[in-house]
Coordinates of N, CA, C and O in Angstrom, one line a residue:
M691 N 3.2 36.6 -23.2 CA 4.1 35.5 -22.7 C 4.7 34.9 -23.9 O 4.0 34.5 -24.9
D692 N 6.0 34.7 -23.9 CA 6.7 34.1 -25.0 C 6.5 32.5 -25.0 O 6.1 32.0 -24.0
E693 N 6.9 31.9 -26.1 CA 6.7 30.4 -26.3 C 7.5 29.7 -25.2 O 7.0 28.7 -24.7
H694 N 8.7 30.1 -24.9 CA 9.5 29.4 -23.9 C 8.8 29.4 -22.5 O 8.7 28.4 -21.9
T695 N 8.3 30.6 -22.1 CA 7.6 30.7 -20.9 C 6.4 29.8 -20.8 O 6.1 29.1 -19.8
E696 N 5.6 29.8 -21.9 CA 4.4 29.0 -22.0 C 4.7 27.5 -21.8 O 4.0 26.7 -21.2
R697 N 5.9 27.0 -22.3 CA 6.3 25.6 -22.3 C 6.8 25.3 -20.9 O 6.9 24.1 -20.5
T698 N 7.2 26.3 -20.1 CA 7.8 26.0 -18.8 C 6.9 26.2 -17.6 O 7.3 26.1 -16.5
R699 N 5.6 26.5 -17.9 CA 4.6 26.6 -16.9 C 3.4 25.7 -17.2 O 3.0 25.5 -18.4
P700 N 2.8 25.2 -16.1 CA 1.6 24.4 -16.4 C 0.4 25.3 -16.9 O 0.3 26.5 -16.6
V701 N -0.4 24.6 -17.7 CA -1.6 25.3 -18.2 C -2.6 25.5 -17.1 O -3.3 26.5 -17.0
S702 N -2.7 24.5 -16.2 CA -3.5 24.6 -15.0 C -2.9 23.9 -13.8 O -2.0 23.0 -14.0
E703 N -3.2 24.4 -12.6 CA -2.7 23.8 -11.4 C -3.8 23.8 -10.3 O -4.4 24.9 -10.1
T704 N -4.1 22.7 -9.8 CA -5.1 22.6 -8.8 C -4.6 21.9 -7.5 O -3.9 20.8 -7.6
Q705 N -4.9 22.4 -6.4 CA -4.4 21.8 -5.1 C -5.6 21.1 -4.5 O -6.7 21.8 -4.4
V706 N -5.5 19.9 -4.0 CA -6.5 19.1 -3.4 C -6.0 18.4 -2.2 O -4.7 18.3 -2.0
T707 N -6.8 17.9 -1.3 CA -6.5 17.1 -0.2 C -7.2 15.8 -0.3 O -8.4 15.8 -0.4
L708 N -6.5 14.7 -0.2 CA -7.0 13.3 -0.3 C -6.8 12.6 1.0 O -5.7 12.7 1.6
A709 N -7.8 11.9 1.5 CA -7.6 11.0 2.6 C -7.2 9.7 2.0 O -7.9 8.9 1.5
M710 N -5.9 9.4 2.1 CA -5.3 8.2 1.5 C -5.2 7.1 2.6 O -4.7 7.4 3.7
D711 N -5.6 5.9 2.2 CA -5.6 4.8 3.2 C -5.1 3.6 2.4 O -5.1 3.5 1.2
Y712 N -4.7 2.6 3.2 CA -4.2 1.3 2.7 C -3.0 1.4 1.8 O -2.7 0.5 0.9
G713 N -2.2 2.5 1.9 CA -1.0 2.6 1.2 C -1.1 2.8 -0.3 O -0.2 2.4 -1.0
Q714 N -2.3 3.3 -0.8 CA -2.4 3.4 -2.3 C -3.5 4.4 -2.6 O -4.3 4.7 -1.8
F715 N -3.3 4.9 -3.8 CA -4.4 5.8 -4.4 C -4.5 5.5 -5.9 O -3.6 5.0 -6.5
C716 N -5.6 5.9 -6.4 CA -5.9 5.6 -7.8 C -6.3 6.9 -8.6 O -7.0 7.7 -8.0
L717 N -5.9 7.0 -9.8 CA -6.3 8.0 -10.7 C -7.2 7.4 -11.8 O -6.8 6.4 -12.4
D718 N -8.3 8.1 -12.1 CA -9.3 7.6 -13.0 C -9.8 8.8 -13.8 O -10.3 9.7 -13.2
G719 N -9.7 8.7 -15.1 CA -10.2 9.7 -16.0 C -11.7 9.5 -16.5 O -12.1 10.2 -17.4
G720 N -12.4 8.6 -15.8 CA -13.8 8.4 -16.1 C -14.0 7.2 -17.0 O -15.2 6.8 -17.2
L721 N -13.0 6.5 -17.4 CA -13.1 5.3 -18.2 C -12.7 4.0 -17.5 O -12.7 2.9 -18.0
G722 N -12.3 4.2 -16.2 CA -11.9 3.0 -15.4 C -13.0 2.2 -14.9 O -14.1 2.6 -14.8
D723 N -12.6 1.0 -14.5 CA -13.5 0.0 -14.0 C -13.1 -0.3 -12.6 O -12.0 -0.9 -12.4
P724 N -13.9 0.0 -11.6 CA -13.4 -0.2 -10.2 C -13.0 -1.7 -9.9 O -12.2 -2.0 -9.1
D725 N -13.6 -2.6 -10.7 CA -13.3 -4.0 -10.5 C -11.9 -4.3 -10.9 O -11.3 -5.4 -10.6
A726 N -11.2 -3.4 -11.7 CA -9.9 -3.6 -12.2 C -8.8 -3.2 -11.1 O -7.6 -3.5 -11.3
E727 N -9.3 -2.5 -10.0 CA -8.3 -2.0 -9.1 C -7.5 -3.1 -8.4 O -6.3 -2.9 -8.2
L728 N -8.1 -4.2 -8.1 CA -7.3 -5.3 -7.4 C -6.2 -5.8 -8.3 O -5.0 -6.0 -7.9
A729 N -6.5 -6.0 -9.6 CA -5.5 -6.5 -10.6 C -4.4 -5.4 -10.7 O -3.2 -5.8 -10.8
L730 N -4.7 -4.1 -10.7 CA -3.7 -3.1 -10.8 C -2.9 -3.1 -9.5 O -1.7 -2.8 -9.6
L731 N -3.5 -3.3 -8.4 CA -2.8 -3.3 -7.1 C -1.7 -4.5 -7.2 O -0.6 -4.3 -6.8
E732 N -2.1 -5.6 -7.6 CA -1.2 -6.8 -7.7 C 0.0 -6.4 -8.7 O 1.1 -6.7 -8.4
R733 N -0.4 -5.8 -9.8 CA 0.7 -5.4 -10.8 C 1.6 -4.4 -10.2 O 2.8 -4.4 -10.4
A734 N 1.1 -3.4 -9.4 CA 1.9 -2.4 -8.8 C 2.8 -3.0 -7.8 O 4.0 -2.6 -7.6
Q735 N 2.3 -4.0 -7.0 CA 3.2 -4.6 -6.0 C 4.3 -5.4 -6.7 O 5.3 -5.6 -6.1
A736 N 4.0 -5.9 -7.9 CA 5.0 -6.8 -8.6 C 6.0 -5.9 -9.3 O 7.1 -6.4 -9.6
A737 N 5.7 -4.7 -9.6 CA 6.6 -3.8 -10.3 C 6.4 -2.4 -9.8 O 5.8 -1.5 -10.4
Q738 N 6.8 -2.2 -8.5 CA 6.6 -0.9 -7.8 C 7.1 0.3 -8.5 O 8.1 0.2 -9.3
P739 N 6.5 1.5 -8.3 CA 5.4 1.8 -7.4 C 4.0 2.0 -8.0 O 3.1 2.5 -7.3
S740 N 3.8 1.7 -9.3 CA 2.5 2.0 -9.9 C 2.2 1.0 -11.0 O 3.1 0.4 -11.5
A741 N 1.0 1.0 -11.4 CA 0.5 0.2 -12.5 C -0.7 0.8 -13.1 O -1.6 1.3 -12.4
G742 N -0.8 0.8 -14.4 CA -2.0 1.3 -15.1 C -2.4 0.5 -16.3 O -1.7 -0.4 -16.7
N743 N -3.6 0.9 -16.8 CA -4.2 0.2 -17.9 C -4.6 1.2 -19.0 O -5.4 0.8 -19.9
G744 N -4.3 2.5 -18.9 CA -4.7 3.5 -19.8 C -5.9 4.2 -19.3 O -6.2 5.4 -19.7
A745 N -6.8 3.5 -18.5 CA -8.0 4.1 -18.0 C -7.9 4.4 -16.5 O -8.6 5.3 -16.0
M746 N -7.0 3.8 -15.9 CA -6.7 4.0 -14.4 C -5.2 3.8 -14.2 O -4.5 3.1 -14.9
L747 N -4.7 4.5 -13.1 CA -3.4 4.4 -12.7 C -3.4 4.2 -11.2 O -3.9 5.1 -10.5
L748 N -2.9 3.1 -10.6 CA -2.8 2.9 -9.2 C -1.4 3.1 -8.7 O -0.5 2.6 -9.3
V749 N -1.3 3.9 -7.7 CA 0.0 4.3 -7.1 C 0.2 3.8 -5.7 O -0.7 4.0 -4.9
L750 N 1.3 3.1 -5.4 CA 1.6 2.7 -4.0 C 2.3 3.8 -3.3 O 3.2 4.5 -3.9
C751 N 1.9 4.1 -2.1 CA 2.5 5.1 -1.3 C 3.3 4.4 -0.2 O 2.9 3.4 0.4
P752 N 4.5 4.9 0.1 CA 5.3 4.3 1.2 C 4.5 4.3 2.5 O 4.6 3.3 3.3
H753 N 3.8 5.4 2.8 CA 3.0 5.4 4.0 C 1.7 4.6 3.9 O 1.1 4.6 2.9
Q754 N 1.4 4.0 5.0 CA 0.1 3.2 5.1 C -1.1 4.2 4.9 O -2.1 3.8 4.3
N755 N -1.0 5.4 5.5 CA -2.1 6.3 5.4 C -1.6 7.7 5.5 O -0.5 8.0 6.0
N756 N -2.4 8.6 5.0 CA -2.3 10.1 5.2 C -3.6 10.7 5.0 O -4.0 10.8 3.8
F757 N -4.4 11.0 6.0 CA -5.7 11.4 5.8 C -5.8 12.9 5.5 O -6.9 13.4 5.3
Q758 N -4.7 13.5 5.3 CA -4.7 14.9 4.9 C -3.5 15.1 3.8 O -2.7 16.0 3.9
M759 N -3.5 14.2 2.8 CA -2.5 14.1 1.8 C -2.7 15.3 0.8 O -3.7 15.3 0.1
A760 N -1.7 16.2 0.8 CA -1.7 17.3 -0.2 C -1.3 16.8 -1.5 O -0.3 16.2 -1.7
V761 N -2.1 17.1 -2.5 CA -1.9 16.7 -3.9 C -2.0 17.9 -4.8 O -3.1 18.6 -4.8
T762 N -1.0 18.1 -5.6 CA -1.1 19.2 -6.7 C -1.3 18.5 -8.0 O -0.5 17.6 -8.4
V763 N -2.3 18.9 -8.8 CA -2.5 18.4 -10.1 C -2.2 19.5 -11.1 O -2.8 20.5 -11.1
Q764 N -1.3 19.2 -12.0 CA -0.8 20.1 -13.0 C -1.1 19.5 -14.4 O -0.8 18.4 -14.7
V765 N -1.6 20.4 -15.3 CA -1.7 20.0 -16.7 C -0.7 20.9 -17.5 O -0.7 22.1 -17.3
W766 N 0.1 20.2 -18.3 CA 1.2 20.9 -19.1 C 0.9 20.8 -20.6 O 0.3 19.8 -21.0
P767 N 1.4 21.7 -21.4 CA 1.2 21.7 -22.8 C 2.1 20.6 -23.5 O 1.8 20.1 -24.5
T768 N 3.3 20.4 -22.9 CA 4.3 19.4 -23.3 C 4.9 18.8 -22.1 O 4.7 19.3 -21.0
R769 N 5.8 17.8 -22.3 CA 6.5 17.2 -21.2 C 7.3 18.3 -20.4 O 8.1 19.0 -21.0
P770 N 7.0 18.4 -19.1 CA 7.8 19.5 -18.4 C 9.2 19.1 -18.1 O 9.6 17.9 -18.3
S771 N 10.0 20.0 -17.6 CA 11.4 19.7 -17.3 C 11.4 18.7 -16.2 O 10.6 18.7 -15.3
E772 N 12.4 17.8 -16.2 CA 12.6 16.8 -15.2 C 13.1 17.4 -13.9 O 14.0 18.3 -14.0
D773 N 12.6 17.0 -12.8 CA 13.0 17.4 -11.5 C 13.0 16.3 -10.5 O 12.7 16.5 -9.3
R774 N 13.3 15.1 -11.0 CA 13.2 13.9 -10.1 C 14.1 14.0 -8.9 O 13.8 13.4 -7.9
D775 N 15.2 14.8 -8.9 CA 16.1 14.9 -7.8 C 15.4 15.6 -6.6 O 15.9 15.5 -5.5
Q776 N 14.2 16.2 -6.8 CA 13.5 16.9 -5.8 C 12.4 16.0 -5.2 O 11.7 16.4 -4.3
W777 N 12.3 14.8 -5.7 CA 11.2 13.9 -5.2 C 11.8 12.5 -4.8 O 12.8 12.1 -5.3
Q778 N 11.1 11.9 -3.8 CA 11.6 10.6 -3.3 C 11.1 9.4 -4.2 O 11.7 8.4 -4.3
Q779 N 9.8 9.6 -4.7 CA 9.2 8.5 -5.5 C 8.6 9.2 -6.7 O 8.0 10.2 -6.6
V780 N 8.9 8.6 -7.9 CA 8.4 9.1 -9.1 C 8.0 7.9 -10.0 O 8.8 7.0 -10.1
S781 N 6.9 8.0 -10.7 CA 6.5 7.0 -11.7 C 5.7 7.6 -12.7 O 5.1 8.7 -12.5
E782 N 5.6 7.0 -13.9 CA 4.8 7.5 -15.0 C 3.9 6.4 -15.5 O 4.1 5.2 -15.3
G783 N 2.9 6.8 -16.2 CA 1.9 6.0 -16.8 C 1.1 6.7 -17.9 O 1.5 7.8 -18.2
R784 N 0.1 6.1 -18.4 CA -0.8 6.6 -19.4 C -2.2 6.7 -18.8 O -2.6 5.9 -18.0
L785 N -2.9 7.8 -19.2 CA -4.2 7.9 -18.7 C -5.1 8.7 -19.7 O -4.7 9.7 -20.2
E786 N -6.3 8.2 -19.9 CA -7.2 8.9 -20.8 C -8.3 9.5 -19.9 O -8.9 8.9 -19.0
V787 N -8.6 10.8 -20.1 CA -9.7 11.5 -19.4 C -10.9 11.6 -20.4 O -10.7 12.1 -21.5
D788 N -12.0 11.2 -20.0 CA -13.2 11.2 -20.9 C -13.8 12.6 -21.1 O -13.3 13.6 -20.5
D789 N -14.8 12.7 -21.9 CA -15.4 14.0 -22.2 C -15.9 14.8 -21.1 O -16.2 16.0 -21.2
R790 N -16.2 14.2 -19.9 CA -16.6 15.0 -18.7 C -15.5 15.9 -18.2 O -15.8 16.9 -17.6
G791 N -14.2 15.5 -18.5 CA -13.1 16.4 -18.1 C -12.9 16.4 -16.6 O -12.6 17.4 -16.0
V792 N -12.9 15.2 -16.0 CA -12.7 15.0 -14.6 C -11.7 13.9 -14.3 O -11.9 12.8 -14.8
L793 N -10.7 14.3 -13.5 CA -9.7 13.3 -13.0 C -10.2 13.0 -11.6 O -10.3 13.9 -10.8
V794 N -10.5 11.7 -11.3 CA -10.9 11.3 -10.0 C -9.6 10.7 -9.3 O -9.0 9.8 -9.8
V795 N -9.3 11.3 -8.1 CA -8.2 10.8 -7.3 C -8.9 10.1 -6.1 O -9.7 10.8 -5.4
S796 N -8.6 8.8 -5.9 CA -9.4 8.1 -4.8 C -8.4 7.1 -4.1 O -7.3 6.8 -4.5
S797 N -8.9 6.7 -2.9 CA -8.2 5.7 -2.1 C -9.3 4.9 -1.4 O -10.4 5.4 -1.1
P798 N -9.0 3.6 -1.1 CA -10.0 2.7 -0.5 C -10.5 3.3 0.8 O -9.8 3.9 1.6
T799 N -11.8 3.1 1.0 CA -12.6 3.5 2.2 C -12.7 5.0 2.4 O -13.3 5.4 3.4
T800 N -12.2 5.9 1.5 CA -12.3 7.3 1.7 C -13.0 7.9 0.5 O -13.2 7.3 -0.5
D801 N -13.4 9.2 0.7 CA -14.1 9.9 -0.4 C -13.1 10.3 -1.5 O -12.1 10.8 -1.2
P802 N -13.6 10.1 -2.7 CA -12.7 10.5 -3.9 C -12.7 12.1 -4.0 O -13.6 12.7 -3.5
V803 N -11.7 12.6 -4.7 CA -11.6 14.0 -5.0 C -11.6 14.2 -6.5 O -10.9 13.4 -7.2
D804 N -12.4 15.1 -7.0 CA -12.5 15.4 -8.4 C -11.7 16.6 -8.8 O -11.7 17.6 -8.0
V805 N -11.0 16.5 -9.9 CA -10.2 17.6 -10.4 C -10.5 17.9 -11.9 O -10.5 16.9 -12.6
A806 N -10.9 19.1 -12.2 CA -11.2 19.4 -13.6 C -9.9 19.3 -14.5 O -8.9 20.0 -14.1
V807 N -9.9 18.5 -15.5 CA -8.8 18.3 -16.4 C -9.4 18.2 -17.8 O -10.3 17.4 -18.0
P808 N -8.8 18.8 -18.8 CA -9.4 18.7 -20.2 C -9.4 17.2 -20.6 O -8.5 16.5 -20.3
A809 N -10.4 16.9 -21.3 CA -10.5 15.5 -21.9 C -9.3 15.3 -22.8 O -8.8 16.2 -23.5
G810 N -8.8 14.0 -22.9 CA -7.7 13.7 -23.7 C -6.9 12.5 -23.2 O -7.2 12.0 -22.2
R811 N -5.9 12.2 -24.0 CA -4.9 11.1 -23.6 C -3.7 11.7 -23.1 O -3.1 12.6 -23.8
Y812 N -3.2 11.3 -22.0 CA -2.1 11.9 -21.3 C -1.0 10.9 -20.9 O -1.3 9.8 -20.6
T813 N 0.2 11.4 -20.8 CA 1.2 10.8 -20.0 C 1.1 11.4 -18.6 O 0.9 12.6 -18.5
V814 N 1.1 10.6 -17.6 CA 1.0 11.2 -16.2 C 2.2 10.8 -15.4 O 2.7 9.6 -15.5
E815 N 2.7 11.7 -14.7 CA 3.9 11.5 -13.8 C 3.4 11.8 -12.4 O 2.8 12.9 -12.1
V816 N 3.6 10.8 -11.5 CA 3.2 11.0 -10.1 C 4.4 11.0 -9.2 O 5.2 10.0 -9.3
S817 N 4.6 12.1 -8.5 CA 5.8 12.3 -7.6 C 5.4 12.5 -6.2 O 4.4 13.2 -5.9
G818 N 6.1 11.9 -5.2 CA 5.9 12.1 -3.8 C 7.1 12.3 -3.0 O 8.2 11.9 -3.4
R819 N 7.0 13.0 -1.9 CA 8.1 13.3 -1.0 C 7.6 13.6 0.4 O 6.4 13.8 0.6
G820 N 8.6 13.5 1.3 CA 8.2 13.8 2.7 C 7.9 12.5 3.5 O 7.2 12.5 4.5
F821 N 8.4 11.4 3.0 CA 8.1 10.1 3.7 C 8.9 9.9 4.9 O 10.1 10.3 5.0
L822 N 8.3 9.2 5.9 CA 8.9 9.0 7.2 C 9.3 7.5 7.4 O 10.3 7.2 8.0
N823 N 8.5 6.6 6.8 CA 8.7 5.2 7.0 C 7.9 4.4 5.9 O 6.9 4.9 5.5
Y824 N 8.3 3.2 5.6 CA 7.5 2.3 4.8 C 6.5 1.7 5.8 O 6.9 1.2 6.9
G825 N 5.2 1.7 5.5 CA 4.2 1.2 6.4 C 3.7 2.2 7.3 O 3.4 3.4 6.8
W826 N 3.5 1.9 8.5 CA 2.9 2.9 9.5 C 3.8 4.1 9.7 O 4.9 3.9 10.1
P827 N 3.3 5.3 9.4 CA 4.2 6.5 9.5 C 4.2 7.0 10.9 O 4.8 8.1 11.2
G828 N 3.4 6.4 11.9 CA 3.4 7.0 13.3 C 2.3 7.9 13.5 O 2.1 8.4 14.6
S829 N 1.5 8.2 12.5 CA 0.4 9.2 12.6 C -0.5 9.0 11.4 O -0.1 8.5 10.3
T830 N -1.7 9.5 11.5 CA -2.6 9.5 10.3 C -2.4 10.7 9.4 O -3.1 10.9 8.4
T831 N -1.5 11.6 9.8 CA -1.2 12.8 9.0 C 0.3 13.1 9.0 O 0.8 14.0 9.5
P832 N 1.0 12.2 8.3 CA 2.5 12.3 8.3 C 3.1 13.4 7.5 O 4.3 13.7 7.7
G833 N 2.4 14.0 6.6 CA 2.9 15.2 6.0 C 3.5 15.0 4.6 O 4.0 15.9 4.0
D834 N 3.4 13.8 4.0 CA 3.9 13.6 2.7 C 3.1 14.4 1.7 O 1.9 14.6 1.9
V835 N 3.7 14.8 0.6 CA 3.0 15.6 -0.4 C 3.2 14.9 -1.8 O 4.3 14.3 -2.0
W836 N 2.3 15.2 -2.7 CA 2.3 14.5 -4.0 C 2.0 15.6 -5.1 O 1.3 16.5 -4.9
R837 N 2.6 15.3 -6.3 CA 2.3 16.1 -7.4 C 2.0 15.1 -8.6 O 2.7 14.2 -8.8
I838 N 0.9 15.5 -9.3 CA 0.5 14.7 -10.5 C 0.7 15.7 -11.7 O 0.0 16.8 -11.7
R839 N 1.5 15.4 -12.6 CA 1.7 16.2 -13.8 C 1.2 15.4 -15.0 O 1.5 14.2 -15.2
L840 N 0.3 16.0 -15.8 CA -0.2 15.4 -17.0 C 0.1 16.3 -18.2 O 0.1 17.5 -18.2
W841 N 0.5 15.6 -19.3 CA 0.7 16.3 -20.6 C 0.3 15.4 -21.7 O 0.2 14.2 -21.5
P842 N 0.0 15.9 -22.9 CA -0.5 15.1 -24.0 C 0.4 13.9 -24.3 O 1.6 14.0 -24.4
Y843 N -0.3 12.8 -24.4 CA 0.4 11.5 -24.7 C 0.9 11.5 -26.1 O 0.2 11.8 -27.0
G844 N 2.2 11.2 -26.3 CA 2.8 11.2 -27.6 C 3.4 9.9 -28.0 O 4.2 9.8 -28.9
G845 N 3.0 8.8 -27.3 CA 3.5 7.5 -27.6 C 4.9 7.2 -27.2 O 5.5 6.2 -27.5
I846 N 5.5 8.2 -26.4 CA 6.8 8.0 -25.9 C 6.9 7.1 -24.7 O 6.0 7.1 -23.9
T847 N 7.9 6.2 -24.7 CA 8.1 5.3 -23.6 C 8.2 6.0 -22.3 O 8.9 7.0 -22.2
K848 N 7.6 5.5 -21.3 CA 7.7 6.2 -20.0 C 9.0 6.0 -19.3 O 9.8 5.1 -19.6
A849 N 9.4 7.0 -18.5 CA 10.7 7.0 -17.8 C 10.6 5.9 -16.7 O 9.6 5.6 -16.2
P850 N 11.8 5.4 -16.4 CA 11.8 4.4 -15.3 C 11.3 4.9 -14.0 O 11.5 6.1 -13.7
A851 N 10.8 4.1 -13.1 CA 10.3 4.5 -11.8 C 11.5 4.8 -10.9 O 12.5 4.2 -11.1
Q852 N 11.2 5.6 -10.0 CA 12.2 6.0 -8.9 C 11.5 5.7 -7.6 O 10.5 6.2 -7.3
M853 N 12.2 4.8 -6.8 CA 11.6 4.5 -5.5 C 12.4 5.1 -4.4 O 13.6 5.4 -4.5
W854 N 11.7 5.4 -3.2 CA 12.4 6.0 -2.1 C 13.3 4.9 -1.4 O 12.8 3.8 -1.1
D855 N 14.5 5.3 -1.2 CA 15.5 4.5 -0.5 C 15.5 4.9 1.0 O 16.2 5.9 1.3
M856 N 14.7 4.3 1.8 CA 14.6 4.6 3.2 C 15.9 4.4 4.0 O 16.4 3.2 4.0
P857 N 16.5 5.4 4.6 CA 17.7 5.2 5.4 C 17.5 4.1 6.4 O 16.5 4.0 7.1
G858 N 18.5 3.1 6.5 CA 18.4 2.0 7.4 C 17.5 0.9 7.0 O 17.5 -0.2 7.6
F859 N 16.8 1.0 5.9 CA 15.9 0.0 5.4 C 16.1 -0.3 4.0 O 16.1 -1.5 3.6
G860 N 16.2 0.7 3.1 CA 16.4 0.5 1.7 C 15.0 0.6 1.0 O 14.2 1.4 1.4
I861 N 14.9 -0.2 -0.1 CA 13.7 -0.2 -0.9 C 13.1 -1.6 -0.8 O 13.7 -2.6 -0.9
P862 N 11.7 -1.6 -0.6 CA 11.1 -2.9 -0.4 C 11.1 -3.7 -1.7 O 11.1 -3.1 -2.8
E863 N 11.2 -5.0 -1.5 CA 11.2 -5.9 -2.7 C 9.8 -5.9 -3.4 O 8.8 -5.8 -2.7
N864 N 9.8 -6.1 -4.7 CA 8.6 -6.3 -5.4 C 8.0 -7.7 -4.9 O 8.7 -8.6 -4.6
T865 N 6.7 -7.7 -4.9 CA 5.9 -8.9 -4.5 C 5.4 -9.6 -5.8 O 4.6 -8.9 -6.5
P866 N 5.8 -10.8 -6.1 CA 5.3 -11.4 -7.3 C 3.8 -11.5 -7.3 O 3.2 -11.8 -6.3
A867 N 3.2 -11.3 -8.5 CA 1.7 -11.4 -8.6 C 1.4 -12.9 -8.4 O 2.1 -13.8 -8.7
P868 N 0.2 -13.1 -7.7 CA -0.2 -14.5 -7.5 C -0.5 -15.2 -8.8 O -0.9 -14.6 -9.8
A869 N -0.2 -16.5 -8.8 CA -0.4 -17.3 -10.0 C -1.9 -17.5 -10.2 O -2.7 -17.6 -9.2
P870 N -2.4 -17.5 -11.5 CA -3.8 -17.7 -11.7 C -4.3 -19.1 -11.2 O -3.5 -20.0 -11.2
N871 N -5.5 -19.1 -10.7 CA -6.0 -20.4 -10.2 C -6.0 -21.5 -11.3 O -6.4 -21.2 -12.4
E872 N -5.5 -22.6 -11.0 CA -5.5 -23.7 -12.0 C -6.7 -24.6 -11.8 O -7.0 -24.9 -10.6
E873 N -7.4 -25.0 -12.8 CA -8.6 -25.8 -12.6 C -8.4 -27.1 -13.3 O -7.8 -27.3 -14.2

């Protein structure tokens, strides 16, 4: 295989199914703190569609749930070619995967899914499509699909997020984070 072909194909690709609930899912490379999820959720709602802290990345999904959400996880040697025009929602973040080499994809109240990923620091791009509605999709299996692409983090600024513009509705407004309690 020539160098160009190696750069245009993922090093690995894994297909999994996640039971996604509450309109969100989280990526954790083994260094995350479950107690940080609420703060990440508030940050993601304030600057949709995702928020991360380097150890975890929380992603908001337009659908309230999809108990058979298809997710493809790809590891790339370098930043892959851009294909945002093929996706309705796209966001990027940073994520470190610890020495166990496991990416955990989880959603509240459902079982997490483990994906083998080499240990390291990554830029992660999360893309979704096949959305029917913001909120209740009319079914617990609406058929949206997601792709997670990881490549070595190089300190490059992440690309701006792309949100789904639902026909007849538009894009939901960001929700400001609650003010800290004053004592």
